[in-house]
Amino acid sequence: EPEVTQTPSHQVTQMGQEVILRCVPISNHLYFYWYRQILGQKVEFLVSFYNNEISEKSEIFDDQFSVERPDGSNFTLKIRSTKLEDSAMYFCASSEGGTVHEQFFGPGTRLTVL
Amino acid sequence: GNSVTQMEGPVTLSEEAFLTINCTYTATGYPSLFWYVQYPGEGLQLLLKATKADDKGSNKGFEATYRKETTSFHLEKGSVQVSDSAVYFCALLGATSYGKLTFGQGTILTVHP
């Protein structure tokens, strides 16, 4: 069964450093998403991406964040200058689209900012 | 804005007990509603969904009915198993959204033999 994969599973970085989180969505999917979950809190939407541009983003997704689909398979989230409060589990998801946007999630990348 | 509220957890049950996890929502228009499950060490998996009022979503013995009058989407299962132990998330997709899911806080379910 096709699945969304994410690498790395755990990333540790120093405050102020740039990180890139990588995702490989399901191959025939057209919509891509990033969510995050700070420990003990809700899963929060960050951004959705379609046709090589951002279609929706949350207030969390400020200028420190960017997304890219550099080739036909990868979907990346970059955090330019990490802060302590960026420590969280980051989930990538993808969907075929349509009206329901049934989303398939990856296993997540745990980001720890020291 | 949209919001989802789940019952406080954790929930601990014995095998074969009846499960209810409450979920209520606030949204404009007619959202779609989902239950996701997260097993230890894994990502979120879609458990069931309902896209309009009075729809019943069902999967693996779990059911939830989209109640517009009470703005609720409670998850139920008649007889839980140890393998159902996981975190359950209620989520909403806004009627005008491009795929932004709004999640509840999650409910940890532990089932003992």
PDB file of C-alpha atoms in Angstrom:
ATOM      1  CA  GLU A   1       0.000   0.000   0.000  1.00  0.00           C
ATOM      2  CA  PRO A   2       1.408   3.428  -0.908  1.00  0.00           C
ATOM      3  CA  GLU A   3       2.472   5.558   2.022  1.00  0.00           C
ATOM      4  CA  VAL A   4       3.930   8.930   2.866  1.00  0.00           C
ATOM      5  CA  THR A   5       7.507   8.762   4.098  1.00  0.00           C
ATOM      6  CA  GLN A   6       9.476  11.342   6.070  1.00  0.00           C
ATOM      7  CA  THR A   7      13.166  11.796   6.834  1.00  0.00           C
ATOM      8  CA  PRO A   8      14.812  12.052   9.221  1.00  0.00           C
ATOM      9  CA  SER A   9      12.746  10.512  11.984  1.00  0.00           C
ATOM     10  CA  HIS A  10      14.535  12.681  14.548  1.00  0.00           C
ATOM     11  CA  GLN A  11      16.500  15.898  13.974  1.00  0.00           C
ATOM     12  CA  VAL A  12      18.443  17.714  16.657  1.00  0.00           C
ATOM     13  CA  THR A  13      19.690  21.218  15.915  1.00  0.00           C
ATOM     14  CA  GLN A  14      21.052  24.289  17.624  1.00  0.00           C
ATOM     15  CA  MET A  15      18.942  27.422  17.946  1.00  0.00           C
ATOM     16  CA  GLY A  16      19.461  29.713  14.976  1.00  0.00           C
ATOM     17  CA  GLN A  17      20.390  26.927  12.585  1.00  0.00           C
ATOM     18  CA  GLU A  18      18.488  26.106   9.412  1.00  0.00           C
ATOM     19  CA  VAL A  19      16.755  22.755   9.096  1.00  0.00           C
ATOM     20  CA  ILE A  20      15.110  21.021   6.174  1.00  0.00           C
ATOM     21  CA  LEU A  21      12.548  18.333   6.796  1.00  0.00           C
ATOM     22  CA  ARG A  22      11.864  16.004   3.913  1.00  0.00           C
ATOM     23  CA  CYS A  23       8.778  14.154   2.796  1.00  0.00           C
ATOM     24  CA  VAL A  24       7.921  11.870  -0.085  1.00  0.00           C
ATOM     25  CA  PRO A  25       4.165  12.060  -0.691  1.00  0.00           C
ATOM     26  CA  ILE A  26       2.111   9.336  -2.353  1.00  0.00           C
ATOM     27  CA  SER A  27       2.997   9.437  -6.023  1.00  0.00           C
ATOM     28  CA  ASN A  28      -0.354  10.303  -7.644  1.00  0.00           C
ATOM     29  CA  HIS A  29      -1.340  12.856  -5.017  1.00  0.00           C
ATOM     30  CA  LEU A  30      -1.596  16.518  -5.944  1.00  0.00           C
ATOM     31  CA  TYR A  31      -1.990  18.307  -2.604  1.00  0.00           C
ATOM     32  CA  PHE A  32       0.659  18.404   0.080  1.00  0.00           C
ATOM     33  CA  TYR A  33       0.556  19.587   3.663  1.00  0.00           C
ATOM     34  CA  TRP A  34       2.659  20.178   6.739  1.00  0.00           C
ATOM     35  CA  TYR A  35       1.339  20.003  10.285  1.00  0.00           C
ATOM     36  CA  ARG A  36       3.096  20.151  13.613  1.00  0.00           C
ATOM     37  CA  GLN A  37       2.375  18.936  17.099  1.00  0.00           C
ATOM     38  CA  ILE A  38       4.145  20.482  20.054  1.00  0.00           C
ATOM     39  CA  LEU A  39       4.408  17.969  22.878  1.00  0.00           C
ATOM     40  CA  GLY A  40       1.118  17.741  24.747  1.00  0.00           C
ATOM     41  CA  GLN A  41      -0.708  20.077  22.371  1.00  0.00           C
ATOM     42  CA  LYS A  42      -3.006  19.772  19.379  1.00  0.00           C
ATOM     43  CA  VAL A  43      -1.909  18.917  15.869  1.00  0.00           C
ATOM     44  CA  GLU A  44      -1.737  22.281  14.074  1.00  0.00           C
ATOM     45  CA  PHE A  45      -1.966  23.031  10.371  1.00  0.00           C
ATOM     46  CA  LEU A  46       0.999  24.888   8.894  1.00  0.00           C
ATOM     47  CA  VAL A  47       0.575  24.995   5.129  1.00  0.00           C
ATOM     48  CA  SER A  48      -1.014  23.398   2.085  1.00  0.00           C
ATOM     49  CA  PHE A  49       0.631  23.304  -1.346  1.00  0.00           C
ATOM     50  CA  TYR A  50      -0.829  22.658  -4.772  1.00  0.00           C
ATOM     51  CA  ASN A  51       0.393  23.207  -8.303  1.00  0.00           C
ATOM     52  CA  ASN A  52       3.743  24.468  -7.048  1.00  0.00           C
ATOM     53  CA  GLU A  53       2.374  27.173  -4.847  1.00  0.00           C
ATOM     54  CA  ILE A  54       1.019  27.669  -1.364  1.00  0.00           C
ATOM     55  CA  SER A  55      -2.767  27.466  -1.349  1.00  0.00           C
ATOM     56  CA  GLU A  56      -3.360  28.089   2.356  1.00  0.00           C
ATOM     57  CA  LYS A  57      -1.190  28.809   5.378  1.00  0.00           C
ATOM     58  CA  SER A  58      -1.667  29.434   9.080  1.00  0.00           C
ATOM     59  CA  GLU A  59      -0.447  32.290  11.258  1.00  0.00           C
ATOM     60  CA  ILE A  60       2.332  29.988  12.473  1.00  0.00           C
ATOM     61  CA  PHE A  61       3.777  29.791   8.960  1.00  0.00           C
ATOM     62  CA  ASP A  62       5.717  33.045   9.028  1.00  0.00           C
ATOM     63  CA  ASP A  63       8.738  34.204   7.030  1.00  0.00           C
ATOM     64  CA  GLN A  64      10.970  31.711   8.841  1.00  0.00           C
ATOM     65  CA  PHE A  65       9.178  28.849   7.102  1.00  0.00           C
ATOM     66  CA  SER A  66       9.186  27.864   3.464  1.00  0.00           C
ATOM     67  CA  VAL A  67       8.091  24.862   1.444  1.00  0.00           C
ATOM     68  CA  GLU A  68       9.303  23.503  -1.831  1.00  0.00           C
ATOM     69  CA  ARG A  69       8.749  20.637  -4.211  1.00  0.00           C
ATOM     70  CA  PRO A  70      12.246  20.520  -5.710  1.00  0.00           C
ATOM     71  CA  ASP A  71      11.571  17.530  -7.946  1.00  0.00           C
ATOM     72  CA  GLY A  72       8.733  15.195  -8.831  1.00  0.00           C
ATOM     73  CA  SER A  73       8.814  13.273  -5.588  1.00  0.00           C
ATOM     74  CA  ASN A  74      10.056  15.297  -2.606  1.00  0.00           C
ATOM     75  CA  PHE A  75       8.233  17.929  -0.590  1.00  0.00           C
ATOM     76  CA  THR A  76      10.323  19.880   1.908  1.00  0.00           C
ATOM     77  CA  LEU A  77       9.768  22.193   4.848  1.00  0.00           C
ATOM     78  CA  LYS A  78      12.586  24.597   5.647  1.00  0.00           C
ATOM     79  CA  ILE A  79      12.909  26.510   8.875  1.00  0.00           C
ATOM     80  CA  ARG A  80      15.434  29.285   8.282  1.00  0.00           C
ATOM     81  CA  SER A  81      16.532  30.107  11.812  1.00  0.00           C
ATOM     82  CA  THR A  82      15.182  27.689  14.381  1.00  0.00           C
ATOM     83  CA  LYS A  83      13.864  28.778  17.749  1.00  0.00           C
ATOM     84  CA  LEU A  84      13.393  26.728  20.894  1.00  0.00           C
ATOM     85  CA  GLU A  85       9.627  26.876  20.378  1.00  0.00           C
ATOM     86  CA  ASP A  86       9.965  25.165  16.990  1.00  0.00           C
ATOM     87  CA  SER A  87      10.645  21.913  18.838  1.00  0.00           C
ATOM     88  CA  ALA A  88       7.765  19.655  17.819  1.00  0.00           C
ATOM     89  CA  MET A  89       6.730  16.636  15.779  1.00  0.00           C
ATOM     90  CA  TYR A  90       6.267  17.666  12.144  1.00  0.00           C
ATOM     91  CA  PHE A  91       3.867  15.653  10.002  1.00  0.00           C
ATOM     92  CA  CYS A  92       3.694  15.690   6.248  1.00  0.00           C
ATOM     93  CA  ALA A  93       0.473  14.653   4.502  1.00  0.00           C
ATOM     94  CA  SER A  94      -0.789  14.330   0.958  1.00  0.00           C
ATOM     95  CA  SER A  95      -4.126  13.932  -0.772  1.00  0.00           C
ATOM     96  CA  GLU A  96      -5.537  13.408  -4.236  1.00  0.00           C
ATOM     97  CA  GLY A  97      -7.686  16.516  -3.855  1.00  0.00           C
ATOM     98  CA  GLY A  98     -11.380  16.708  -4.593  1.00  0.00           C
ATOM     99  CA  THR A  99     -13.851  18.125  -2.140  1.00  0.00           C
ATOM    100  CA  VAL A 100     -12.993  15.980   0.856  1.00  0.00           C
ATOM    101  CA  HIS A 101      -9.202  16.147   0.767  1.00  0.00           C
ATOM    102  CA  GLU A 102      -8.740  12.768   2.438  1.00  0.00           C
ATOM    103  CA  GLN A 103      -5.231  13.144   3.751  1.00  0.00           C
ATOM    104  CA  PHE A 104      -2.623  10.461   4.274  1.00  0.00           C
ATOM    105  CA  PHE A 105      -0.016  11.235   6.906  1.00  0.00           C
ATOM    106  CA  GLY A 106       3.621  10.308   7.267  1.00  0.00           C
ATOM    107  CA  PRO A 107       5.123   9.019  10.532  1.00  0.00           C
ATOM    108  CA  GLY A 108       6.536  12.420  11.447  1.00  0.00           C
ATOM    109  CA  THR A 109       9.909  14.006  12.135  1.00  0.00           C
ATOM    110  CA  ARG A 110      10.677  14.919  15.708  1.00  0.00           C
ATOM    111  CA  LEU A 111      12.583  18.220  15.713  1.00  0.00           C
ATOM    112  CA  THR A 112      14.483  19.148  18.858  1.00  0.00           C
ATOM    113  CA  VAL A 113      15.981  22.638  19.032  1.00  0.00           C
ATOM    114  CA  LEU A 114      18.627  23.116  21.727  1.00  0.00           C
TER     115      LEU A 114
ATOM    116  CA  GLY B   1     -12.652  30.334  13.223  1.00  0.00           C
ATOM    117  CA  ASN B   2     -13.139  26.598  13.204  1.00  0.00           C
ATOM    118  CA  SER B   3     -12.481  24.558  16.330  1.00  0.00           C
ATOM    119  CA  VAL B   4     -12.802  20.992  17.599  1.00  0.00           C
ATOM    120  CA  THR B   5     -13.185  19.914  21.214  1.00  0.00           C
ATOM    121  CA  GLN B   6     -12.633  16.339  22.351  1.00  0.00           C
ATOM    122  CA  MET B   7     -13.420  14.806  25.693  1.00  0.00           C
ATOM    123  CA  GLU B   8     -10.606  14.874  28.187  1.00  0.00           C
ATOM    124  CA  GLY B   9      -8.516  11.745  28.416  1.00  0.00           C
ATOM    125  CA  PRO B  10      -6.913   9.421  28.958  1.00  0.00           C
ATOM    126  CA  VAL B  11      -9.552   6.710  28.698  1.00  0.00           C
ATOM    127  CA  THR B  12      -8.851   3.283  30.187  1.00  0.00           C
ATOM    128  CA  LEU B  13     -11.136   0.347  29.433  1.00  0.00           C
ATOM    129  CA  SER B  14     -11.217  -3.396  29.781  1.00  0.00           C
ATOM    130  CA  GLU B  15     -11.362  -5.536  26.673  1.00  0.00           C
ATOM    131  CA  GLU B  16     -14.892  -5.886  25.233  1.00  0.00           C
ATOM    132  CA  ALA B  17     -16.103  -2.701  26.946  1.00  0.00           C
ATOM    133  CA  PHE B  18     -18.116  -0.074  25.082  1.00  0.00           C
ATOM    134  CA  LEU B  19     -16.216   2.996  23.926  1.00  0.00           C
ATOM    135  CA  THR B  20     -17.427   6.552  23.434  1.00  0.00           C
ATOM    136  CA  ILE B  21     -15.117   9.466  22.736  1.00  0.00           C
ATOM    137  CA  ASN B  22     -16.987  12.744  22.502  1.00  0.00           C
ATOM    138  CA  CYS B  23     -16.216  15.329  19.853  1.00  0.00           C
ATOM    139  CA  THR B  24     -17.957  18.646  19.236  1.00  0.00           C
ATOM    140  CA  TYR B  25     -17.091  21.288  16.720  1.00  0.00           C
ATOM    141  CA  THR B  26     -17.589  24.921  15.792  1.00  0.00           C
ATOM    142  CA  ALA B  27     -17.573  25.835  12.125  1.00  0.00           C
ATOM    143  CA  THR B  28     -19.353  27.918   9.549  1.00  0.00           C
ATOM    144  CA  GLY B  29     -21.157  26.185   6.733  1.00  0.00           C
ATOM    145  CA  TYR B  30     -20.991  22.448   6.292  1.00  0.00           C
ATOM    146  CA  PRO B  31     -17.599  21.019   7.200  1.00  0.00           C
ATOM    147  CA  SER B  32     -16.421  17.451   6.675  1.00  0.00           C
ATOM    148  CA  LEU B  33     -15.576  15.507   9.816  1.00  0.00           C
ATOM    149  CA  PHE B  34     -12.939  12.875  10.437  1.00  0.00           C
ATOM    150  CA  TRP B  35     -11.540  10.571  13.075  1.00  0.00           C
ATOM    151  CA  TYR B  36      -7.826   9.809  12.860  1.00  0.00           C
ATOM    152  CA  VAL B  37      -5.959   7.219  14.925  1.00  0.00           C
ATOM    153  CA  GLN B  38      -2.281   7.228  15.850  1.00  0.00           C
ATOM    154  CA  TYR B  39      -0.689   3.993  16.988  1.00  0.00           C
ATOM    155  CA  PRO B  40       2.590   4.204  18.940  1.00  0.00           C
ATOM    156  CA  GLY B  41       5.483   5.265  16.718  1.00  0.00           C
ATOM    157  CA  GLU B  42       3.298   5.745  13.657  1.00  0.00           C
ATOM    158  CA  GLY B  43       1.664   8.591  11.778  1.00  0.00           C
ATOM    159  CA  LEU B  44      -1.975   9.577  11.784  1.00  0.00           C
ATOM    160  CA  GLN B  45      -4.260   7.156   9.962  1.00  0.00           C
ATOM    161  CA  LEU B  46      -7.723   8.026   8.761  1.00  0.00           C
ATOM    162  CA  LEU B  47     -10.204   5.872  10.689  1.00  0.00           C
ATOM    163  CA  LEU B  48     -13.506   7.152   9.306  1.00  0.00           C
ATOM    164  CA  LYS B  49     -15.162  10.202   7.821  1.00  0.00           C
ATOM    165  CA  ALA B  50     -18.512  11.874   7.194  1.00  0.00           C
ATOM    166  CA  THR B  51     -19.067  14.655   4.723  1.00  0.00           C
ATOM    167  CA  LYS B  52     -22.647  15.780   5.369  1.00  0.00           C
ATOM    168  CA  ALA B  53     -25.210  15.929   8.123  1.00  0.00           C
ATOM    169  CA  ASP B  54     -26.600  12.574   9.299  1.00  0.00           C
ATOM    170  CA  ASP B  55     -23.857  10.646   7.482  1.00  0.00           C
ATOM    171  CA  LYS B  56     -22.469   7.750   9.494  1.00  0.00           C
ATOM    172  CA  GLY B  57     -18.820   6.895   9.028  1.00  0.00           C
ATOM    173  CA  SER B  58     -17.697   3.405   9.981  1.00  0.00           C
ATOM    174  CA  ASN B  59     -14.547   1.307   9.884  1.00  0.00           C
ATOM    175  CA  LYS B  60     -13.070  -1.584  11.888  1.00  0.00           C
ATOM    176  CA  GLY B  61     -16.104  -1.652  14.193  1.00  0.00           C
ATOM    177  CA  PHE B  62     -15.877   2.076  14.953  1.00  0.00           C
ATOM    178  CA  GLU B  63     -18.756   4.399  14.070  1.00  0.00           C
ATOM    179  CA  ALA B  64     -19.489   8.108  14.231  1.00  0.00           C
ATOM    180  CA  THR B  65     -22.539  10.052  13.086  1.00  0.00           C
ATOM    181  CA  TYR B  66     -22.388  13.650  11.845  1.00  0.00           C
ATOM    182  CA  ARG B  67     -24.985  15.493  13.959  1.00  0.00           C
ATOM    183  CA  LYS B  68     -25.444  19.049  12.735  1.00  0.00           C
ATOM    184  CA  GLU B  69     -28.085  19.907  15.341  1.00  0.00           C
ATOM    185  CA  THR B  70     -25.684  19.149  18.202  1.00  0.00           C
ATOM    186  CA  THR B  71     -22.493  19.921  16.231  1.00  0.00           C
ATOM    187  CA  SER B  72     -21.089  16.579  17.300  1.00  0.00           C
ATOM    188  CA  PHE B  73     -19.248  13.600  15.830  1.00  0.00           C
ATOM    189  CA  HIS B  74     -18.820  11.156  18.711  1.00  0.00           C
ATOM    190  CA  LEU B  75     -16.752   8.023  18.148  1.00  0.00           C
ATOM    191  CA  GLU B  76     -18.187   4.703  19.357  1.00  0.00           C
ATOM    192  CA  LYS B  77     -17.227   1.065  19.356  1.00  0.00           C
ATOM    193  CA  GLY B  78     -19.287  -1.699  20.872  1.00  0.00           C
ATOM    194  CA  SER B  79     -16.458  -3.952  22.028  1.00  0.00           C
ATOM    195  CA  VAL B  80     -12.888  -2.667  22.213  1.00  0.00           C
ATOM    196  CA  GLN B  81      -9.772  -4.803  21.866  1.00  0.00           C
ATOM    197  CA  VAL B  82      -6.286  -4.396  23.291  1.00  0.00           C
ATOM    198  CA  SER B  83      -5.128  -3.590  19.759  1.00  0.00           C
ATOM    199  CA  ASP B  84      -7.368  -0.490  19.752  1.00  0.00           C
ATOM    200  CA  SER B  85      -5.044   1.175  22.260  1.00  0.00           C
ATOM    201  CA  ALA B  86      -3.923   4.362  20.510  1.00  0.00           C
ATOM    202  CA  VAL B  87      -4.495   8.113  20.375  1.00  0.00           C
ATOM    203  CA  TYR B  88      -7.712   9.195  18.637  1.00  0.00           C
ATOM    204  CA  PHE B  89      -8.096  12.595  16.997  1.00  0.00           C
ATOM    205  CA  CYS B  90     -11.288  14.230  15.840  1.00  0.00           C
ATOM    206  CA  ALA B  91     -10.758  16.646  12.948  1.00  0.00           C
ATOM    207  CA  LEU B  92     -12.703  19.056  10.783  1.00  0.00           C
ATOM    208  CA  LEU B  93     -12.203  20.243   7.222  1.00  0.00           C
ATOM    209  CA  GLY B  94     -13.810  23.621   6.637  1.00  0.00           C
ATOM    210  CA  ALA B  95     -16.306  23.968   3.807  1.00  0.00           C
ATOM    211  CA  THR B  96     -14.152  26.525   2.008  1.00  0.00           C
ATOM    212  CA  SER B  97     -10.769  25.090   2.925  1.00  0.00           C
ATOM    213  CA  TYR B  98      -8.021  23.907   0.581  1.00  0.00           C
ATOM    214  CA  GLY B  99      -7.364  21.016   2.896  1.00  0.00           C
ATOM    215  CA  LYS B 100      -6.637  22.611   6.250  1.00  0.00           C
ATOM    216  CA  LEU B 101      -7.631  20.126   8.932  1.00  0.00           C
ATOM    217  CA  THR B 102      -8.458  21.468  12.379  1.00  0.00           C
ATOM    218  CA  PHE B 103      -7.789  18.866  15.070  1.00  0.00           C
ATOM    219  CA  GLY B 104      -9.038  18.216  18.545  1.00  0.00           C
ATOM    220  CA  GLN B 105      -6.516  17.665  21.312  1.00  0.00           C
ATOM    221  CA  GLY B 106      -6.504  13.882  20.983  1.00  0.00           C
ATOM    222  CA  THR B 107      -7.704  11.205  23.404  1.00  0.00           C
ATOM    223  CA  ILE B 108      -5.401   8.470  24.631  1.00  0.00           C
ATOM    224  CA  LEU B 109      -7.193   5.124  24.801  1.00  0.00           C
ATOM    225  CA  THR B 110      -5.700   2.220  26.739  1.00  0.00           C
ATOM    226  CA  VAL B 111      -7.457  -1.147  26.648  1.00  0.00           C
ATOM    227  CA  HIS B 112      -6.481  -3.780  29.216  1.00  0.00           C
ATOM    228  CA  PRO B 113      -6.988  -7.521  28.718  1.00  0.00           C
TER     229      PRO B 113
END
